[in-house]
Coordinates of C-alpha atoms in Angstrom, one line a residue:
M169 CA 0.0 0.0 0.0
P170 CA 1.3 3.5 -0.7
A171 CA 1.9 5.7 2.3
L172 CA -0.7 8.4 2.5
F173 CA 1.2 10.5 5.1
D174 CA 4.2 10.7 7.4
P175 CA 3.2 9.2 10.8
S176 CA 5.9 11.2 12.6
A177 CA 4.2 14.5 11.5
H178 CA 1.0 13.5 13.5
E179 CA 0.1 12.5 17.0
S180 CA -2.6 10.4 18.6
L181 CA -5.9 12.2 19.2
R182 CA -6.5 12.7 22.9
A183 CA -9.8 11.1 24.1
E184 CA -11.3 14.3 25.5
A185 CA -15.0 14.7 25.2
W186 CA -16.3 17.9 23.6
D187 CA -17.0 20.5 26.3
E188 CA -18.3 23.8 24.9
N189 CA -17.9 25.6 28.2
A190 CA -14.3 24.5 28.7
A191 CA -13.6 25.4 25.0
R192 CA -14.9 28.9 25.5
V193 CA -12.8 29.4 28.7
A194 CA -9.7 28.2 26.9
C195 CA -10.4 30.6 24.0
E196 CA -11.0 33.5 26.3
R197 CA -7.6 32.8 27.9
I198 CA -5.9 33.0 24.4
V199 CA -7.5 36.4 23.8
T200 CA -6.6 37.7 27.3
E201 CA -3.0 36.6 27.0
A202 CA -2.7 38.0 23.5
L203 CA -3.8 41.4 24.7
A204 CA -1.4 41.2 27.7
A205 CA 1.5 40.2 25.6
F206 CA 1.3 43.2 23.2
D207 CA 4.1 45.8 23.4
P208 CA 3.7 49.0 21.4
V209 CA 7.3 49.0 20.4
T210 CA 8.2 45.3 20.0
L211 CA 4.7 44.1 19.1
W212 CA 4.1 40.5 20.0
P213 CA 6.9 38.1 21.1
R214 CA 8.1 35.6 18.5
H215 CA 7.5 31.9 19.2
P216 CA 10.6 29.6 18.9
R217 CA 8.8 27.5 16.3
D218 CA 8.4 30.5 14.0
V219 CA 11.9 32.1 14.4
E220 CA 14.3 31.7 11.5
P221 CA 18.1 32.0 12.1
T222 CA 18.2 35.0 9.7
D223 CA 15.9 36.9 12.1
A224 CA 18.4 37.0 14.9
D225 CA 18.9 40.8 14.6
R226 CA 15.2 41.6 14.3
T227 CA 14.2 44.4 16.7
R228 CA 10.5 43.6 17.0
G229 CA 8.0 40.8 16.4
Y230 CA 6.7 39.7 13.0
T231 CA 4.4 42.0 11.1
S232 CA 2.5 40.0 8.5
L233 CA -1.0 38.8 8.3
Y234 CA 0.3 35.2 8.3
L235 CA 2.8 35.3 11.1
G236 CA 2.6 38.5 13.0
A237 CA 1.0 41.8 14.1
A238 CA -1.4 42.3 11.1
G239 CA -3.0 39.0 11.8
M240 CA -3.1 39.6 15.5
A241 CA -4.6 43.1 15.2
W242 CA -7.2 41.9 12.7
A243 CA -8.2 38.9 14.8
L244 CA -8.5 40.9 18.0
Q245 CA -10.5 43.6 16.3
R246 CA -13.0 40.9 15.1
L247 CA -13.1 39.2 18.5
T248 CA -13.1 42.1 20.9
G249 CA -14.2 45.1 18.8
S250 CA -10.9 46.9 19.1
S251 CA -7.2 46.4 18.4
P252 CA -4.2 47.4 20.6
L253 CA -2.3 48.4 17.4
T254 CA -3.1 51.4 15.4
P255 CA -3.1 51.2 11.6
G256 CA -0.3 53.8 11.3
A257 CA 1.9 51.9 13.8
L258 CA 1.2 48.6 11.9
L259 CA 2.2 50.1 8.5
E260 CA 5.3 51.7 10.1
A261 CA 6.4 48.4 11.6
F262 CA 5.9 46.5 8.4
D263 CA 7.7 49.0 6.2
A264 CA 10.7 49.0 8.7
E265 CA 10.8 45.2 9.0
P266 CA 8.7 43.1 6.6
D267 CA 8.8 39.4 7.5
L268 CA 10.4 38.5 4.2
P269 CA 12.1 41.5 2.7
S270 CA 12.8 39.9 -0.6
M271 CA 9.1 39.1 -1.1
H272 CA 7.1 41.9 0.5
H273 CA 4.2 41.8 -1.9
G274 CA 1.0 39.8 -1.5
L275 CA -1.6 38.8 1.0
L276 CA -0.3 36.6 3.7
L277 CA 3.3 37.7 4.1
G278 CA 3.3 41.0 2.3
D279 CA 1.9 44.4 1.8
V280 CA -1.6 43.4 0.6
G281 CA -2.5 41.8 3.9
V282 CA -0.9 44.5 6.1
S283 CA -2.6 47.2 4.0
L284 CA -6.0 45.4 4.2
V285 CA -5.9 45.3 8.0
A286 CA -4.9 49.0 8.1
F287 CA -7.8 49.7 5.8
E288 CA -10.2 47.9 8.0
L289 CA -8.9 49.5 11.1
G290 CA -8.4 53.0 9.7
G291 CA -10.7 53.4 6.7
D292 CA -10.2 55.4 3.5
A293 CA -6.9 56.9 4.5
H294 CA -5.3 53.6 3.6
A295 CA -7.3 52.8 0.5
D296 CA -4.8 54.0 -2.1
R297 CA -2.0 52.0 -0.5
L298 CA -4.2 48.9 -0.5
E299 CA -5.1 49.3 -4.1
A300 CA -1.5 49.8 -5.1
A301 CA -0.5 46.7 -3.2
I302 CA -3.2 44.6 -4.9
H303 CA -2.1 45.7 -8.3
D304 CA 1.5 45.0 -7.4
A305 CA 0.6 41.4 -6.4
I306 CA -1.7 40.5 -9.4
P307 CA 1.0 39.9 -12.1
R308 CA 3.5 38.1 -9.8
A309 CA 4.8 34.8 -11.2
E310 CA 4.4 33.0 -7.9
R311 CA 0.7 32.6 -8.9
E312 CA -0.4 31.4 -5.5
L313 CA -2.2 32.5 -2.4
L314 CA 0.6 34.1 -0.3
W315 CA 2.1 36.5 -2.8
A316 CA 0.2 36.8 -6.0
A317 CA -3.2 37.0 -7.8
P318 CA -5.2 34.6 -5.6
G319 CA -4.5 36.6 -2.5
A320 CA -5.3 39.8 -4.4
V321 CA -8.7 38.3 -5.3
H322 CA -9.4 37.7 -1.6
A323 CA -8.3 41.1 -0.4
S324 CA -10.3 42.9 -3.2
L325 CA -13.4 41.0 -2.3
A326 CA -12.9 41.8 1.4
A327 CA -12.6 45.5 0.7
L328 CA -15.7 45.3 -1.5
E329 CA -17.7 43.6 1.1
L330 CA -16.6 46.1 3.7
T331 CA -17.3 49.2 1.7
G332 CA -19.4 48.4 -1.4
D333 CA -16.9 50.7 -3.3
Q334 CA -16.7 49.4 -6.9
R335 CA -13.0 50.2 -7.2
W336 CA -12.5 47.0 -5.3
R337 CA -14.7 45.0 -7.7
A338 CA -12.5 46.3 -10.5
C339 CA -9.4 45.1 -8.6
A340 CA -11.0 41.7 -8.0
R341 CA -11.9 41.4 -11.7
D342 CA -8.4 42.2 -12.8
A343 CA -7.0 39.5 -10.4
V344 CA -9.5 36.9 -11.6
D345 CA -8.7 37.6 -15.2
E346 CA -5.0 37.4 -14.6
L347 CA -5.3 34.1 -12.7
W348 CA -7.5 32.6 -15.3
A349 CA -5.2 33.7 -18.1
T350 CA -2.2 32.1 -16.5
L351 CA -3.8 28.6 -16.1
D352 CA -1.5 26.2 -18.0
P353 CA -2.8 24.4 -21.1
P354 CA -3.3 20.7 -20.8
D355 CA -0.1 18.7 -20.3
A356 CA 0.7 15.3 -21.7
R357 CA -1.8 13.7 -19.3
G358 CA -4.5 16.2 -20.1
L359 CA -4.2 17.9 -16.7
R360 CA -4.3 21.6 -16.2
V361 CA -2.7 23.5 -13.2
W362 CA -0.8 26.7 -12.6
T363 CA 3.0 26.8 -12.7
Q364 CA 4.4 28.6 -9.7
D365 CA 7.8 30.4 -9.9
L366 CA 8.4 29.9 -6.2
Y367 CA 11.6 30.2 -4.2
G368 CA 13.7 30.3 -7.4
R369 CA 12.2 27.1 -8.9
E370 CA 9.3 26.5 -11.2
Q371 CA 6.8 24.0 -9.6
R372 CA 3.3 22.7 -10.4
L373 CA 1.7 22.4 -6.9
L374 CA -1.7 21.0 -6.0
G375 CA -2.4 22.2 -2.5
L376 CA -4.2 25.2 -0.9
G377 CA -1.2 27.2 0.3
H378 CA 0.8 27.4 -2.9
G379 CA -1.1 25.5 -5.6
F380 CA -4.1 24.6 -7.5
A381 CA -6.6 24.2 -4.6
G382 CA -5.8 27.7 -3.3
N383 CA -6.1 29.3 -6.8
A384 CA -9.4 27.5 -7.5
H385 CA -10.7 28.5 -4.1
A386 CA -10.1 32.2 -4.9
L387 CA -11.7 31.9 -8.3
L388 CA -14.8 30.1 -6.9
R389 CA -15.1 32.8 -4.2
A390 CA -15.2 35.5 -6.9
G391 CA -18.6 34.3 -8.0
D392 CA -20.0 36.3 -11.0
L393 CA -16.6 37.8 -11.7
L394 CA -15.5 34.3 -12.8
G395 CA -18.7 33.7 -14.8
D396 CA -20.7 30.6 -15.4
A397 CA -18.7 29.2 -18.3
R398 CA -15.3 29.6 -16.7
R399 CA -16.7 28.2 -13.4
A400 CA -18.0 25.1 -15.1
Q401 CA -14.7 24.6 -16.8
L402 CA -12.8 25.0 -13.6
V403 CA -15.0 22.5 -11.8
E404 CA -14.4 20.0 -14.6
I405 CA -10.6 20.6 -14.5
A406 CA -10.5 20.2 -10.7
A407 CA -12.4 16.9 -10.7
G408 CA -10.2 15.5 -13.4
L409 CA -7.0 16.6 -11.8
L410 CA -7.8 15.3 -8.4
D411 CA -9.1 12.0 -9.8
A412 CA -5.9 11.5 -11.8
T413 CA -3.5 12.3 -9.0
A414 CA -5.1 10.9 -5.9
V415 CA -3.2 8.3 -3.9
W416 CA -5.6 5.8 -2.3
D417 CA -5.5 3.5 0.7
D418 CA -8.7 1.7 1.9
G419 CA -11.2 4.5 1.3
A420 CA -8.8 7.3 2.1
A421 CA -7.0 9.6 -0.3
N422 CA -4.2 12.1 -0.3
W423 CA -2.3 14.0 -2.9
P424 CA 1.4 14.9 -3.5
A425 CA 2.4 18.5 -3.0
D426 CA 4.1 18.7 -6.3
L427 CA 2.5 17.3 -9.5
D428 CA 6.0 16.5 -10.9
R429 CA 7.7 15.2 -7.8
D430 CA 5.8 12.7 -5.7
E431 CA 7.0 12.2 -2.1
P432 CA 7.1 8.7 -0.7
L433 CA 5.6 10.1 2.6
R434 CA 3.1 12.8 1.7
R435 CA 2.3 15.9 3.7
L436 CA -1.2 16.0 5.0
Q437 CA -2.1 19.5 6.2
I438 CA -4.1 22.4 5.1
C439 CA -1.3 24.0 3.0
H440 CA -0.3 20.8 1.2
G441 CA -2.5 17.6 1.0
A442 CA -6.0 16.4 1.6
P443 CA -7.3 18.9 4.2
G444 CA -6.5 21.8 1.9
I445 CA -8.0 20.1 -1.1
V446 CA -11.3 19.9 0.9
V447 CA -11.1 23.5 2.1
G448 CA -10.3 24.8 -1.3
L449 CA -13.0 22.9 -3.3
A450 CA -15.8 22.3 -0.8
S451 CA -17.8 25.3 -2.1
I452 CA -18.6 23.2 -5.2
P453 CA -22.1 21.9 -4.2
A454 CA -22.5 18.2 -3.5
G455 CA -23.9 16.4 -6.5
E456 CA -22.5 18.7 -9.1
Q457 CA -19.5 16.3 -9.7
P458 CA -20.2 12.9 -8.0
R459 CA -16.6 11.8 -8.4
L460 CA -15.4 15.0 -6.7
D461 CA -17.8 14.2 -3.9
E462 CA -16.1 10.8 -3.4
L463 CA -12.7 12.4 -3.5
L464 CA -13.4 15.0 -0.9
V465 CA -14.9 12.4 1.5
A466 CA -11.8 10.2 1.0
A467 CA -9.7 13.3 1.8
G468 CA -11.6 13.7 5.0
E469 CA -11.0 10.1 5.9
A470 CA -7.3 10.5 5.4
T471 CA -7.2 13.6 7.6
W472 CA -9.0 11.8 10.4
R473 CA -6.9 8.7 10.1
A474 CA -3.7 10.7 10.3
G475 CA -4.7 12.4 13.5
P476 CA -3.8 15.9 14.8
I477 CA -0.6 17.6 13.5
A478 CA 2.3 17.3 15.9
R479 CA 3.7 20.8 15.0
G480 CA 1.0 22.6 16.9
P481 CA -2.6 23.7 17.0
G482 CA -2.6 26.4 14.3
L483 CA -4.1 26.9 10.9
C484 CA -1.2 26.3 8.5
H485 CA 0.5 23.0 9.2
G486 CA -1.6 22.7 12.4
T487 CA -4.5 20.8 14.0
A488 CA -7.1 23.5 13.5
G489 CA -6.3 23.7 9.8
N490 CA -7.0 20.0 9.4
G491 CA -10.1 20.4 11.6
Y492 CA -11.6 22.9 9.2
A493 CA -11.7 20.2 6.6
F494 CA -14.2 18.3 8.8
L495 CA -16.4 21.4 9.2
K496 CA -16.4 21.8 5.4
L497 CA -17.5 18.2 5.0
W498 CA -20.2 18.6 7.7
E499 CA -21.6 21.6 5.8
R500 CA -21.4 19.8 2.5
T501 CA -22.9 16.4 3.5
G502 CA -24.9 17.0 6.7
D503 CA -23.2 13.9 8.1
E504 CA -22.8 14.4 11.9
R505 CA -19.6 12.4 12.1
W506 CA -17.7 15.3 10.5
L507 CA -18.9 17.8 13.1
E508 CA -18.0 15.4 15.8
R509 CA -14.5 15.0 14.3
A510 CA -14.0 18.7 14.0
R511 CA -14.9 19.2 17.7
A512 CA -12.5 16.4 18.7
F513 CA -9.8 18.2 16.9
A514 CA -10.8 21.5 18.5
M515 CA -10.4 20.0 22.0
H516 CA -7.0 18.5 21.0
A517 CA -5.8 21.8 19.5
L518 CA -6.7 23.7 22.7
G519 CA -4.7 21.2 24.7
Q520 CA -1.8 21.6 22.4
C521 CA -2.0 25.3 22.9
E522 CA -1.9 25.0 26.6
R523 CA 1.0 22.6 26.6
E524 CA 3.1 24.8 24.3
R525 CA 2.3 27.9 26.4
D526 CA 3.5 26.1 29.5
A527 CA 6.7 25.0 27.8
V528 CA 7.6 28.4 26.2
R529 CA 6.0 30.6 28.9
H530 CA 4.0 32.6 26.4
G531 CA 1.6 32.0 23.6
R532 CA 2.3 31.6 20.0
H533 CA 0.9 34.9 18.8
A534 CA 0.1 34.5 15.1
L535 CA -3.0 34.0 13.1
W536 CA -2.0 31.3 10.6
T537 CA 0.7 29.4 12.5
G538 CA -0.3 30.1 16.1
D539 CA -3.0 30.2 18.7
M540 CA -5.1 33.1 17.4
I541 CA -7.0 30.9 15.0
L542 CA -8.4 28.8 17.8
P543 CA -11.1 31.1 19.0
F544 CA -12.4 31.2 15.4
F545 CA -12.1 27.5 14.8
T546 CA -13.6 26.6 18.2
G547 CA -16.4 29.2 17.6
A548 CA -17.1 27.5 14.2
C549 CA -17.3 24.2 16.0
I550 CA -19.8 25.6 18.5
T551 CA -22.0 27.2 15.8
A552 CA -21.5 24.3 13.3
E553 CA -20.3 26.6 10.5
S554 CA -17.4 26.1 8.2
A555 CA -16.0 29.5 7.1
V556 CA -12.3 29.8 7.7
F557 CA -11.3 33.1 9.2
G558 CA -8.3 34.5 7.3
L559 CA -9.4 32.7 4.1
D560 CA -13.2 32.5 3.6
L561 CA -13.8 35.4 6.0
L562 CA -11.6 38.5 5.5

């Protein structure tokens, strides 16, 4: 049998019953500690799991939507109604020390995300900067969620939903058109994906974080800007691609990260692998593509079989990220087992958060990699909804 995932990347699910009250208390503690940990000069402390050796001389915490202050300020604004960080201070900190200076464009690690948060917190004073950042990201050859057109789609739609200003609809349309135009023609197998020029190497990736599922998710979210004909074509392309590349084991399925370089032990997390495939494509209604229905359920089975992610509780390469796949399947199928599984992962993730906090003596203050997603994921488990904060909800 082919290996669907690397067992060392996962851990056994703790047999802790779903307890809504305990979950709420744990989430309140995350928010309280995040507010207490903020420093107006140094921002939020960096977590050892997130620190790179090249960051040794950094004078403050991270600043991006993905890893740092933008994500924290945004989440706290949504959770509490206010942010301890002003939009001006956020932009000043990012401009002085972007998380990845060589790639400062885009949504999750770049100027689009930081400018979007500043726009939400501070209004029209930051609109021109956000629009410029979106147009900078649209043509980028990375062609993936973090730095290029897919993230520009999400940011544009978020600004449109926030204000109703048609300038953001125009931005979203430009990003959708660019993304569609850069979809590769059929390869020798008849498969169509995007080629990413990423980290100095051209790759054809399948997952949510950097590949096909993330790009398809952005296009599907664009609704009428994509149009009925292109949407129907995209759904057909997605079903064929996933069917041709799935790796099966007894009713469960996973996918390689790279279409051209299959790994013997595959990643199974929201950014690469089965959970992200589910999150990226679950908005396609059940019944529209019966084979796709089977594939997404099989992806959920692989996610459950693998168990929680050992690297931590967060959204990207974390237990909460995988748990969102169960919420998507619950909403898509109405099958109670998926909601039960999501809640089991929520309890486990909250336990992981507490254990890491005790070990490091402070929280992991980040939206995508750290603790801050847990109030949103847990809240979704309580209300039985599936929207992913930071992706479906911006």
